[in-house]
Short mmCIF file of C-alpha atoms in Angstrom, two decimals:
data_model
loop_
_atom_site.label_atom_id
_atom_site.label_comp_id
_atom_site.label_asym_id
_atom_site.label_seq_id
_atom_site.Cartn_x
_atom_site.Cartn_y
_atom_site.Cartn_z
CA MET A 388 0.00 0.00 0.00
CA MET A 389 1.16 3.54 -0.70
CA ARG A 390 2.20 5.70 2.21
CA HIS A 391 0.75 9.19 2.41
CA VAL A 392 3.50 11.78 2.21
CA GLY A 393 3.59 15.42 3.17
CA ALA A 394 6.08 17.95 1.87
CA MET A 395 9.03 16.38 0.12
CA ALA A 396 11.35 17.81 2.76
CA ALA A 397 9.79 15.35 5.18
CA ALA A 398 9.66 12.54 2.65
CA VAL A 399 13.37 12.82 1.95
CA CYS A 400 14.26 12.11 5.57
CA ILE A 401 13.09 8.52 5.67
CA VAL A 402 15.29 6.46 7.99
CA TRP A 403 16.81 4.29 5.27
CA LEU A 404 18.03 7.30 3.25
CA ALA A 405 21.48 8.52 4.19
CA GLY A 406 21.97 12.14 5.12
CA CYS A 407 18.95 12.41 7.43
CA GLY A 408 20.63 11.81 10.78
CA GLU A 409 19.58 15.17 12.15
CA SER A 410 15.97 15.63 13.14
CA GLN A 411 14.15 18.76 12.10
CA ASP A 412 13.35 19.73 15.70
CA GLY A 413 16.83 19.39 17.12
CA GLU A 414 16.27 15.94 18.65
CA GLU A 415 19.20 13.55 18.91
CA ASP A 416 19.32 10.37 16.87
CA SER A 417 20.84 7.28 18.40
CA ALA A 418 24.55 6.74 17.88
CA ALA A 419 23.76 3.72 15.75
CA ASP A 420 21.58 5.73 13.39
CA ALA A 421 23.44 9.02 13.19
CA PRO A 422 25.87 9.51 10.29
CA GLU A 423 29.48 10.20 11.12
CA ASP A 424 29.59 13.41 9.07
CA GLY A 425 27.43 16.22 10.41
CA ASP A 426 26.47 14.20 13.54
CA ALA A 427 23.79 16.20 15.27
CA THR A 428 25.07 15.16 18.69
CA ASN A 429 28.47 16.79 18.26
CA ASP A 430 27.11 20.31 18.60
CA GLY A 431 24.87 19.48 21.49
CA ASP A 432 27.14 17.48 23.82
CA ALA A 433 26.42 17.95 27.49
CA THR A 434 28.29 20.93 28.97
CA ASN A 435 28.41 22.50 32.41
CA ASP A 436 27.89 25.98 30.99
CA GLY A 437 24.27 26.99 30.86
CA ASP A 438 23.12 23.75 32.58
CA ALA A 439 19.41 24.14 33.00
CA THR A 440 19.19 21.59 35.87
CA ASN A 441 20.28 22.75 39.34
CA ASP A 442 19.57 19.54 41.22
CA THR A 443 22.64 17.66 39.96
CA ASP A 444 26.19 18.02 41.18
CA ASP A 445 29.41 18.30 39.23
CA GLY A 446 29.82 14.55 39.44
CA GLN A 447 26.89 13.88 37.12
CA ASP A 448 27.37 10.79 34.98
CA ALA A 449 28.68 11.96 31.59
CA SER A 450 26.55 9.33 29.91
CA ASP A 451 23.41 11.22 30.87
CA PRO A 452 22.85 13.59 27.95
CA GLU A 453 21.66 17.11 28.54
CA PRO A 454 19.21 18.76 26.15
CA ASP A 455 20.79 20.26 23.08
CA GLU A 456 20.85 24.00 23.02
CA ILE A 457 18.26 25.25 20.54
CA ILE A 458 19.30 28.33 18.64
CA ASP A 459 16.59 30.14 16.73
CA VAL A 460 17.80 31.63 13.48
CA VAL A 461 15.51 34.46 12.48
CA GLU A 462 15.68 35.71 8.91
CA GLU A 463 15.31 39.40 8.29
CA PRO A 464 11.92 40.27 6.82
CA ASP A 465 11.65 40.07 3.05
CA PRO A 466 8.75 42.27 1.89
CA GLY A 467 8.98 40.91 -1.66
CA TRP A 468 8.57 37.33 -0.48
CA GLU A 469 5.74 38.33 1.85
CA ARG A 470 3.90 39.96 -1.06
CA PHE A 471 4.43 36.84 -3.16
CA VAL A 472 3.02 34.61 -0.44
CA GLU A 473 -0.04 36.85 -0.21
CA ALA A 474 -0.55 36.70 -3.98
CA ARG A 475 0.08 33.03 -4.68
CA ASP A 476 -3.42 31.73 -3.87
CA GLY A 477 -4.77 34.21 -6.38
CA TYR A 478 -2.28 33.05 -8.96
CA LEU A 479 -3.42 29.47 -8.50
CA VAL A 480 -7.06 30.43 -8.93
CA MET A 481 -6.23 32.20 -12.20
CA LEU A 482 -4.23 29.23 -13.47
CA SER A 483 -7.05 26.86 -12.56
CA GLU A 484 -9.44 28.39 -15.09
CA PRO A 485 -7.84 27.07 -18.31
CA ILE A 486 -7.09 23.78 -16.55
CA LEU A 487 -10.73 23.25 -15.61
CA ALA A 488 -11.74 24.20 -19.13
CA CYS A 489 -9.42 21.81 -20.95
CA VAL A 490 -9.52 18.73 -18.76
CA VAL A 491 -13.14 17.93 -19.62
CA LEU A 492 -12.74 18.21 -23.40
CA ASP A 493 -12.77 15.17 -25.65
CA ASP A 494 -9.59 15.95 -27.56
CA THR A 495 -8.59 12.27 -27.59
CA THR A 496 -10.31 8.94 -26.98
CA ASN A 497 -8.39 8.07 -23.82
CA PRO A 498 -10.77 6.93 -21.04
CA VAL A 499 -9.59 9.39 -18.34
CA PHE A 500 -7.00 11.65 -19.88
CA HIS A 501 -8.91 12.82 -22.93
CA GLY A 502 -8.68 16.60 -22.65
CA CYS A 503 -5.90 19.16 -23.01
CA ILE A 504 -4.85 18.10 -26.53
CA ASP A 505 -2.77 15.05 -25.53
CA TRP A 506 -2.38 12.34 -22.90
CA HIS A 507 0.49 13.85 -20.93
CA SER A 508 -1.08 17.33 -20.75
CA ALA A 509 -4.30 15.75 -19.49
CA VAL A 510 -2.32 13.85 -16.85
CA GLU A 511 -0.71 17.13 -15.82
CA ALA A 512 -4.15 18.72 -15.58
CA VAL A 513 -5.57 16.00 -13.33
CA TRP A 514 -2.44 16.28 -11.19
CA ALA A 515 -2.99 20.04 -10.99
CA LEU A 516 -6.61 19.60 -9.87
CA HIS A 517 -5.43 17.51 -6.93
CA VAL A 518 -2.80 20.08 -5.97
CA LEU A 519 -5.19 23.00 -6.35
CA GLY A 520 -7.72 21.32 -4.11
CA ARG A 521 -5.11 20.66 -1.44
CA LEU A 522 -3.40 24.05 -1.46
CA LEU A 523 -6.54 26.14 -1.79
CA ASP A 524 -8.60 23.88 0.50
CA ASP A 525 -11.33 23.84 -2.11
CA PRO A 526 -13.08 20.49 -2.71
CA THR A 527 -14.46 21.51 -6.10
CA TYR A 528 -11.11 20.83 -7.79
CA LEU A 529 -10.87 17.31 -6.43
CA ALA A 530 -14.52 16.74 -7.34
CA GLN A 531 -13.69 17.50 -10.96
CA ALA A 532 -10.80 15.04 -10.85
CA GLU A 533 -13.04 12.40 -9.27
CA ALA A 534 -15.56 12.86 -12.07
CA LEU A 535 -12.86 11.84 -14.53
CA LEU A 536 -11.34 9.05 -12.46
CA THR A 537 -14.30 6.71 -12.48
CA THR A 538 -13.70 3.02 -11.83
CA GLU A 539 -14.56 2.14 -15.42
CA ALA A 540 -12.36 4.87 -16.91
CA VAL A 541 -9.36 4.00 -14.74
CA ALA A 542 -9.74 0.34 -15.71
CA GLY A 543 -9.80 1.42 -19.34
CA GLU A 544 -6.57 3.37 -18.94
CA LEU A 545 -4.93 0.35 -17.37
CA ALA A 546 -6.14 -1.95 -20.14
CA GLN A 547 -4.75 0.21 -22.91
CA LEU A 548 -1.55 0.75 -20.95
CA VAL A 549 -1.00 -3.00 -20.68
CA ASP A 550 -1.73 -3.32 -24.40
CA GLY A 551 1.11 -0.96 -25.22
CA GLY A 552 0.25 2.41 -23.78
CA PRO A 553 -1.85 5.23 -25.18
CA VAL A 554 1.03 6.82 -27.06
CA PRO A 555 4.49 5.25 -27.33
CA SER A 556 6.12 8.67 -27.03
CA GLU A 557 4.70 9.09 -23.51
CA ILE A 558 7.76 7.20 -22.31
CA PRO A 559 9.52 8.89 -20.58
CA TYR A 560 7.93 12.34 -20.20
CA GLY A 561 4.26 11.49 -19.75
CA TYR A 562 5.08 8.51 -17.56
CA SER A 563 7.06 10.75 -15.21
CA TRP A 564 4.08 13.08 -14.89
CA PHE A 565 1.82 10.12 -14.21
CA LEU A 566 3.98 9.10 -11.25
CA ALA A 567 3.67 12.66 -9.92
CA LEU A 568 -0.11 12.31 -10.24
CA ALA A 569 -0.12 8.91 -8.51
CA VAL A 570 1.80 10.34 -5.55
CA GLU A 571 -0.53 13.32 -5.27
CA ARG A 572 -3.58 11.09 -5.68
CA ALA A 573 -2.47 8.91 -2.79
CA ARG A 574 -2.47 11.92 -0.49
CA THR A 575 -6.27 11.85 -0.74
CA GLY A 576 -6.35 8.26 0.48
CA ALA A 577 -7.28 6.87 -2.94
CA THR A 578 -5.43 3.82 -4.25
CA ASP A 579 -7.10 3.50 -7.65
CA LEU A 580 -4.07 4.66 -9.64
CA GLU A 581 -1.56 2.33 -7.99
CA PRO A 582 -1.93 -0.51 -10.54
CA LEU A 583 -1.30 1.92 -13.40
CA ALA A 584 1.58 3.52 -11.53
CA GLN A 585 3.25 0.14 -11.01
CA VAL A 586 3.18 -0.52 -14.76
CA VAL A 587 4.35 3.00 -15.52
CA SER A 588 7.20 2.94 -13.01
CA SER A 589 8.43 -0.44 -14.25
CA ARG A 590 8.52 0.72 -17.86
CA LEU A 591 10.10 4.04 -16.97
CA LEU A 592 12.78 2.27 -14.96
CA ILE A 593 13.56 0.01 -17.92
CA HIS A 594 13.89 3.10 -20.09
CA VAL A 595 16.23 4.94 -17.70
CA THR A 596 18.49 2.02 -16.89
CA GLY A 597 18.65 0.91 -20.52
CA LEU A 598 20.23 4.14 -21.75
CA THR A 599 23.76 3.95 -23.14
CA ARG A 600 26.39 6.40 -21.93
CA ALA A 601 25.94 8.48 -25.05
CA GLN A 602 22.16 8.44 -24.60
CA ILE A 603 22.55 9.54 -20.98
CA ASP A 604 24.63 12.49 -22.18
CA GLY A 605 21.94 13.49 -24.65
CA ALA A 606 19.03 12.98 -22.26
CA LEU A 607 20.73 14.93 -19.48
CA ARG A 608 21.10 17.94 -21.77
CA ALA A 609 17.64 17.56 -23.31
CA GLY A 610 15.28 20.44 -22.65
CA ASP A 611 12.22 18.58 -23.89
CA TYR A 612 10.35 15.29 -23.46
CA ALA A 613 13.57 13.27 -23.21
CA ASN A 614 14.93 15.07 -20.14
CA LEU A 615 16.56 12.48 -17.89
CA SER A 616 16.59 14.38 -14.60
CA TRP A 617 12.78 14.66 -14.67
CA ASN A 618 12.50 10.88 -15.09
CA VAL A 619 14.91 9.96 -12.31
CA LEU A 620 13.44 12.51 -9.90
CA ASN A 621 9.90 11.21 -10.30
CA LEU A 622 10.95 7.59 -10.04
CA TRP A 623 12.72 8.45 -6.79
CA ILE A 624 9.77 10.43 -5.38
CA TRP A 625 7.45 7.55 -6.28
CA ALA A 626 9.79 5.11 -4.56
CA VAL A 627 9.92 7.21 -1.39
CA ALA A 628 6.13 7.60 -1.35
CA THR A 629 5.55 3.87 -1.69
CA GLY A 630 8.38 2.78 0.57
CA ASP A 631 10.15 1.00 -2.28
CA VAL A 632 13.65 0.96 -0.79
CA SER A 633 15.14 -0.94 -3.70
CA LEU A 634 13.93 1.52 -6.34
CA ALA A 635 14.87 4.57 -4.28
CA THR A 636 18.35 3.20 -3.70
CA GLN A 637 18.68 2.37 -7.39
CA MET A 638 17.77 5.93 -8.37
CA GLN A 639 20.09 7.36 -5.74
CA ASP A 640 22.95 5.23 -7.04
CA PHE A 641 22.12 6.20 -10.62
CA THR A 642 22.21 9.86 -9.64
CA ARG A 643 25.53 9.43 -7.86
CA ASN A 644 27.19 7.36 -10.57
CA GLU A 645 25.74 8.77 -13.78
CA ILE A 646 24.41 12.27 -13.10
CA LEU A 647 26.86 13.71 -10.59
CA PRO A 648 30.05 13.00 -12.62
CA ARG A 649 28.65 14.86 -15.65
CA GLU A 650 29.15 18.32 -14.15
CA ALA A 651 31.10 19.60 -17.14
CA LEU A 652 28.32 18.52 -19.46
CA CYS A 653 25.54 20.35 -17.65
CA PRO A 654 26.62 22.95 -15.07
CA VAL A 655 24.09 25.39 -13.67
CA SER A 656 26.03 28.19 -15.36
CA ARG A 657 24.76 26.98 -18.75
CA THR A 658 21.16 27.76 -17.88
CA PRO A 659 20.94 31.24 -19.47
CA ALA A 660 21.81 29.68 -22.84
CA ASP A 661 19.11 26.99 -22.67
CA VAL A 662 16.17 28.93 -24.10
CA ASN A 663 14.91 26.74 -26.94
CA GLU A 664 12.66 24.28 -25.10
CA PHE A 665 10.32 24.00 -22.10
CA PHE A 666 12.81 22.56 -19.59
CA PRO A 667 16.06 24.01 -18.19
CA PRO A 668 18.14 20.79 -18.22
CA CYS A 669 20.98 21.95 -15.99
CA LEU A 670 18.67 23.45 -13.37
CA HIS A 671 16.72 20.19 -13.37
CA ARG A 672 19.98 18.32 -12.87
CA ALA A 673 20.81 20.58 -9.91
CA ARG A 674 17.45 19.91 -8.29
CA LEU A 675 17.91 16.17 -8.80
CA LEU A 676 21.31 16.23 -7.10
CA LEU A 677 20.08 18.31 -4.17
CA THR A 678 16.97 16.17 -3.69
CA VAL A 679 18.13 12.60 -4.23
CA LEU A 680 21.72 12.52 -2.99
CA PRO A 681 22.38 12.15 0.75
CA ALA A 682 22.73 15.50 2.50
CA ASP A 683 26.52 15.37 2.81
CA GLU A 684 27.00 14.54 -0.86
CA ALA A 685 24.48 17.13 -1.99
CA GLY A 686 26.15 19.73 0.22
CA ALA A 687 29.56 18.92 -1.17
CA TRP A 688 28.26 19.41 -4.71
CA ALA A 689 26.49 22.64 -3.78
CA GLU A 690 29.72 24.23 -2.52
CA THR A 691 31.11 24.35 -6.05
CA GLY A 692 28.11 23.52 -8.23
CA ILE A 693 25.92 26.49 -7.29
CA PRO A 694 27.40 29.62 -8.87
CA ALA A 695 27.48 32.71 -6.71
CA ASP A 696 26.98 35.28 -9.41
CA LEU A 697 24.59 33.81 -11.97
CA SER A 698 21.97 36.21 -13.32
CA LEU A 699 18.89 34.57 -14.81
CA VAL A 700 16.37 36.82 -16.52
CA PRO A 701 12.81 35.62 -17.32
CA LEU A 702 11.69 35.37 -20.92
CA GLU A 703 9.20 38.12 -21.72
CA ALA A 704 8.60 37.21 -25.35
CA PRO A 705 8.99 33.44 -25.91
CA THR A 706 9.94 32.79 -29.51
CA LEU A 707 8.56 29.25 -29.72
CA PRO A 708 5.46 27.63 -28.19
CA HIS A 709 7.56 25.33 -26.02
CA THR A 710 9.62 28.15 -24.57
CA ALA A 711 6.44 29.58 -23.04
CA GLY A 712 6.84 27.00 -20.28
CA LEU A 713 10.43 27.88 -19.44
CA ASN A 714 9.81 30.66 -16.91
CA PHE A 715 7.68 28.34 -14.82
CA SER A 716 9.89 25.26 -15.17
CA ARG A 717 12.99 27.23 -14.19
CA SER A 718 11.08 28.21 -11.07
CA TRP A 719 10.63 24.55 -10.13
CA ASP A 720 14.35 24.39 -9.36
CA LEU A 721 15.33 27.88 -8.20
CA LEU A 722 13.95 27.40 -4.70
CA ASP A 723 16.17 24.35 -4.24
CA LEU A 724 19.22 26.48 -5.01
CA TYR A 725 18.03 29.07 -2.52
CA GLU A 726 17.51 26.48 0.21
CA ALA A 727 20.92 24.92 -0.44
CA SER A 728 22.86 28.19 -0.62
CA HIS A 729 20.78 30.49 1.62
CA ASP A 730 21.36 33.11 -1.06
CA ARG A 731 18.19 35.17 -1.48
CA ALA A 732 19.15 35.99 -5.05
CA TRP A 733 17.85 32.54 -6.06
CA ARG A 734 14.52 33.11 -4.34
CA ASP A 735 14.29 36.54 -5.94
CA MET A 736 14.83 34.92 -9.34
CA TYR A 737 12.13 32.38 -8.51
CA MET A 738 9.63 35.14 -7.76
CA ASP A 739 10.70 37.14 -10.80
CA HIS A 740 10.11 34.20 -13.14
CA VAL A 741 6.70 33.35 -11.70
CA GLN A 742 5.45 36.92 -11.49
CA THR A 743 6.75 37.81 -14.95
CA HIS A 744 4.92 34.92 -16.58
CA MET A 745 1.72 35.45 -14.63
CA ALA A 746 1.74 38.96 -16.11
CA LEU A 747 1.85 37.45 -19.62
CA PRO A 748 -1.54 35.70 -19.90
CA GLN A 749 -1.16 35.52 -23.68
CA TYR A 750 1.43 32.81 -23.01
CA TRP A 751 -0.64 30.69 -20.62
CA ARG A 752 -4.33 31.60 -20.70
CA GLU A 753 -4.80 32.12 -24.44
CA GLU A 754 -4.07 30.18 -27.62
CA TYR A 755 -5.33 26.75 -26.54
CA LEU A 756 -3.37 24.83 -29.15
CA TYR A 757 -0.05 26.42 -28.23
CA TYR A 758 -0.21 27.43 -24.57
CA ALA A 759 -3.44 27.12 -22.60
CA HIS A 760 -3.58 23.31 -22.69
CA TRP A 761 -0.29 22.85 -20.78
CA VAL A 762 1.47 26.01 -19.52
CA PRO A 763 -0.98 26.59 -16.61
CA GLN A 764 -0.06 23.16 -15.23
CA PHE A 765 3.60 24.21 -15.24
CA GLY A 766 2.56 27.33 -13.34
CA VAL A 767 0.74 25.33 -10.68
CA TYR A 768 3.83 23.16 -10.21
CA ALA A 769 6.02 26.27 -9.85
CA ILE A 770 3.81 27.96 -7.29
CA ALA A 771 3.12 24.74 -5.39
CA ARG A 772 6.83 24.44 -4.67
CA SER A 773 6.66 27.62 -2.58
CA TYR A 774 4.19 25.96 -0.20
CA GLU A 775 6.70 23.23 0.59
#
């Protein structure tokens, strides 16, 4: 059965994943469980200075631990971020309108995912309905998703998936989105998508692990449907959500052995030049490394892999239909760089990209064939990351 997961920050720190020895609330892990590097107990060893207990003498047994000192780190106020937080619910409501409009259309003959032009965009839309309902605490979005996910329709999707899938090209891109949907769906307590997700994850895993070294190079730098980081990330998130230790470990090892060593191929510094497709491949790679690798390994990469002086400017006039998704998809990753570096410039760039594109409705609300059937879903994903 699938476990229900909260924010990914909590999901990452599952006991069997390395790099999670420190608890979020300052509690000590046992010596057997704590990693040697960054051991949370080293900074909180019992000391005589500031001892809060007066009923013990200086001969207290050293094996009796004293509470760790808790130091509150208070960030200076950031009015820009506060304004963004106030505005983001409204952004989601605006983005929901084209999503609600497209998801019910009969653009294809797929049993569930028949709107929004194609299978993967319909999957994205149903995913977005679940997220909108959760973040806005509005049951009408989930009700619309439930109307599509009938028992008969879900069975029909599974049947055609087993027969070869709705569209062969949905591997890997659409399959990665489906795993994101399955994880979000499980948060509602529903298990109806698990059989489909098992088939999808198995086929996606075969695809990822079957790539040659040259194909890995190409997929890592791909800014479109072939992007490798998006596949590995969603396989890993699915594995964490379902408690599949073997798959999660496999994706972590793949990231360590195949993605991490390719720094020269796809450094974050290349991002300003990647403006021809809907994904920023090197930002996606950065997010994958920071999310999937153990904390010590991710931190070691971040020290040199996150540039200190990169300037990333949003696109205000996308030249191709696909590039209309780039402002939002860049935003998916920029918050990870902020959290890893504590450099507000990354969060400022996140806000700039989201706000700039929200102010360009001609590139997400209009032109159904080119933009409105998929770009709003990218926007929901971008803004949802700020709630984590």
